[in-house]
PDB file of C-alpha atoms in Angstrom:
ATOM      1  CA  UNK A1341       0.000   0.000   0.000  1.00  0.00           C
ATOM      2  CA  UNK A1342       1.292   3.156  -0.714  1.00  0.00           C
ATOM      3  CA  UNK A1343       1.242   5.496   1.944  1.00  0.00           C
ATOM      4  CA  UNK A1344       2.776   8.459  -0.143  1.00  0.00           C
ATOM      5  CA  UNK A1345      -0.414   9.226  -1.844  1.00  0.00           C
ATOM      6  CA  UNK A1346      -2.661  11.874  -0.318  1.00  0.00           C
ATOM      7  CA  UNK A1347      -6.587  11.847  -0.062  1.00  0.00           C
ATOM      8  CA  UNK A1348      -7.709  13.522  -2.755  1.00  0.00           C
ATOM      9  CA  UNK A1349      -8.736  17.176  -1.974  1.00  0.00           C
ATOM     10  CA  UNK A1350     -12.035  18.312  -1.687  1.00  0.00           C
ATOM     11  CA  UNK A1351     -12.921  21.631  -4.548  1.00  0.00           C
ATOM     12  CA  UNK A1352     -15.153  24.285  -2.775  1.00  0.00           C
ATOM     13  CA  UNK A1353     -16.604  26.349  -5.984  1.00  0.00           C
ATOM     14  CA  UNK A1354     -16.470  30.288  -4.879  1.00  0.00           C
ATOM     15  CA  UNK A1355     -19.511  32.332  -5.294  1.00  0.00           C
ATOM     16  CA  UNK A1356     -20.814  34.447  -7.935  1.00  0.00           C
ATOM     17  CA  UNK A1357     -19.333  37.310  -5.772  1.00  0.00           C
ATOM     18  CA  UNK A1358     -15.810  36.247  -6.038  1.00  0.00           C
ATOM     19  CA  UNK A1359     -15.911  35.608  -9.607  1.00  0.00           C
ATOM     20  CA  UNK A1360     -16.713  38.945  -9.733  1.00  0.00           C
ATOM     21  CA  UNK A1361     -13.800  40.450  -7.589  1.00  0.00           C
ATOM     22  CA  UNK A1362     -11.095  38.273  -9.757  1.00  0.00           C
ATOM     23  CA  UNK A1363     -12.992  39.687 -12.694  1.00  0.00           C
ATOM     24  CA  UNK A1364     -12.865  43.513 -11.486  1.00  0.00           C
ATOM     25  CA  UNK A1365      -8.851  42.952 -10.679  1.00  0.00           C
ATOM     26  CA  UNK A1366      -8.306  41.065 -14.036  1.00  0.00           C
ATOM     27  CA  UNK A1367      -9.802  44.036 -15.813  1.00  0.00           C
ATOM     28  CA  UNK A1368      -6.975  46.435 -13.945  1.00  0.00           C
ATOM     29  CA  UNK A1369      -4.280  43.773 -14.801  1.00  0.00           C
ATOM     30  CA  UNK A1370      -3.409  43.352 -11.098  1.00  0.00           C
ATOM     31  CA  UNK A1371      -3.662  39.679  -9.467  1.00  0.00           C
ATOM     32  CA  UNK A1372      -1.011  37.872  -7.442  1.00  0.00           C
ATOM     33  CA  UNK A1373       0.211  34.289  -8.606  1.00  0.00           C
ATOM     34  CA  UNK A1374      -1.456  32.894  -5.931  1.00  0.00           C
ATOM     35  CA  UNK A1375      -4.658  34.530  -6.292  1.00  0.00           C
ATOM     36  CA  UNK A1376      -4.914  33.478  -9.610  1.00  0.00           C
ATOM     37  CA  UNK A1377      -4.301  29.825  -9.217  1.00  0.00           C
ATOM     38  CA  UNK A1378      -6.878  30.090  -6.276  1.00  0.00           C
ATOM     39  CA  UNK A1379      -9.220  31.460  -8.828  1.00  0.00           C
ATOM     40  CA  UNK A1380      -8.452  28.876 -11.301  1.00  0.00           C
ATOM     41  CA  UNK A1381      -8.930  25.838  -9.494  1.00  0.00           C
ATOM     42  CA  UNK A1382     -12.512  27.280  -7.563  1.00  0.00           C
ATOM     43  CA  UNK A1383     -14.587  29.583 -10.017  1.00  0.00           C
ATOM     44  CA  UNK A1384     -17.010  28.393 -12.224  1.00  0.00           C
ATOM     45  CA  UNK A1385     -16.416  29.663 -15.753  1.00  0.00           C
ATOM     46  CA  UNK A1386     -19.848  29.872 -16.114  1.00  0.00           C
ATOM     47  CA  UNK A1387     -19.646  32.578 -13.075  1.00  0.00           C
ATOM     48  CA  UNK A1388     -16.884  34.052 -15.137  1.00  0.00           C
ATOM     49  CA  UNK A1389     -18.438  34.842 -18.324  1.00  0.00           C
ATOM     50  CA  UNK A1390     -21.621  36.046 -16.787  1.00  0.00           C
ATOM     51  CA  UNK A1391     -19.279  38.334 -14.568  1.00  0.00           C
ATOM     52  CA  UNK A1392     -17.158  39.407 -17.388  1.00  0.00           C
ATOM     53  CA  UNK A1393     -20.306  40.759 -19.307  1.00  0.00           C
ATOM     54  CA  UNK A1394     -21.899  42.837 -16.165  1.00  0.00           C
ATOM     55  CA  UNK A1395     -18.213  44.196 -15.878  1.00  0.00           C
ATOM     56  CA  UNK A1396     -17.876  45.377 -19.404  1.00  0.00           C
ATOM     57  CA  UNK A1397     -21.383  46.791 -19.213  1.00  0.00           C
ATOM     58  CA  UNK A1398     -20.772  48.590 -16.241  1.00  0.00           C
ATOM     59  CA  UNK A1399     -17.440  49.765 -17.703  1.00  0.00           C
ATOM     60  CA  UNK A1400     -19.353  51.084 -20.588  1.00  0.00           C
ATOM     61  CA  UNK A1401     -21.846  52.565 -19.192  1.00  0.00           C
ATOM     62  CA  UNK A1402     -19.431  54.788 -17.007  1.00  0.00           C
ATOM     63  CA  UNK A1403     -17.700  55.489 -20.102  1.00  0.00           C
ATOM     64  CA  UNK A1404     -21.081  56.588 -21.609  1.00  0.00           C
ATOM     65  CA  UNK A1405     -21.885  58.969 -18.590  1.00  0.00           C
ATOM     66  CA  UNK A1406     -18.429  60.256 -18.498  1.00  0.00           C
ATOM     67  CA  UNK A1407     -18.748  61.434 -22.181  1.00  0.00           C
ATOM     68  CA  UNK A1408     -21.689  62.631 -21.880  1.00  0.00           C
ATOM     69  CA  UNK A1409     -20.878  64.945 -18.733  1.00  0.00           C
ATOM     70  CA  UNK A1410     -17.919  66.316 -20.465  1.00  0.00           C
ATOM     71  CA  UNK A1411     -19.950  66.961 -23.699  1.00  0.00           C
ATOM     72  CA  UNK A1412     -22.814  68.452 -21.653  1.00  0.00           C
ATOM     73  CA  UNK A1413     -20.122  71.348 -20.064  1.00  0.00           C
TER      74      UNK A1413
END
């Protein structure tokens, strides 16, 4: 029997929340090594693509209000 071999570890899939956090730091280019594997190994892609889109439409639409401040002045 080989007694080297660990049990094998138990995933815990991170909520819709964090997938949103790793998405907000992704989008300013700033994650630590570690944080990213963490992120890798727990969130759902499916969390990530859903979080990706409400980013970029929030990013937009502050983009859109900016402009249209400035224009309005």
């Amino acid at each position: 029997m080989d007694t080297d071999k660990q049990p094998p570890q138990t995933r815990r899939k991170a909520s819709f929340l964090a997938s949103m956090k790793a998405v907000f730091w992704s989008f300013f280019g700033v994650r630590k090594r570690r944080d990213y594997e963490d992120d890798a190994a727990n969130l759902s892609p499916f969390h990530v693509i859903i979080a990706a889109f409400l980013g970029l439409a929030i990013f937009i639409g502050v983009l859109v209000l900016l402009v249209r401040v400035a224009v309005a002045q």
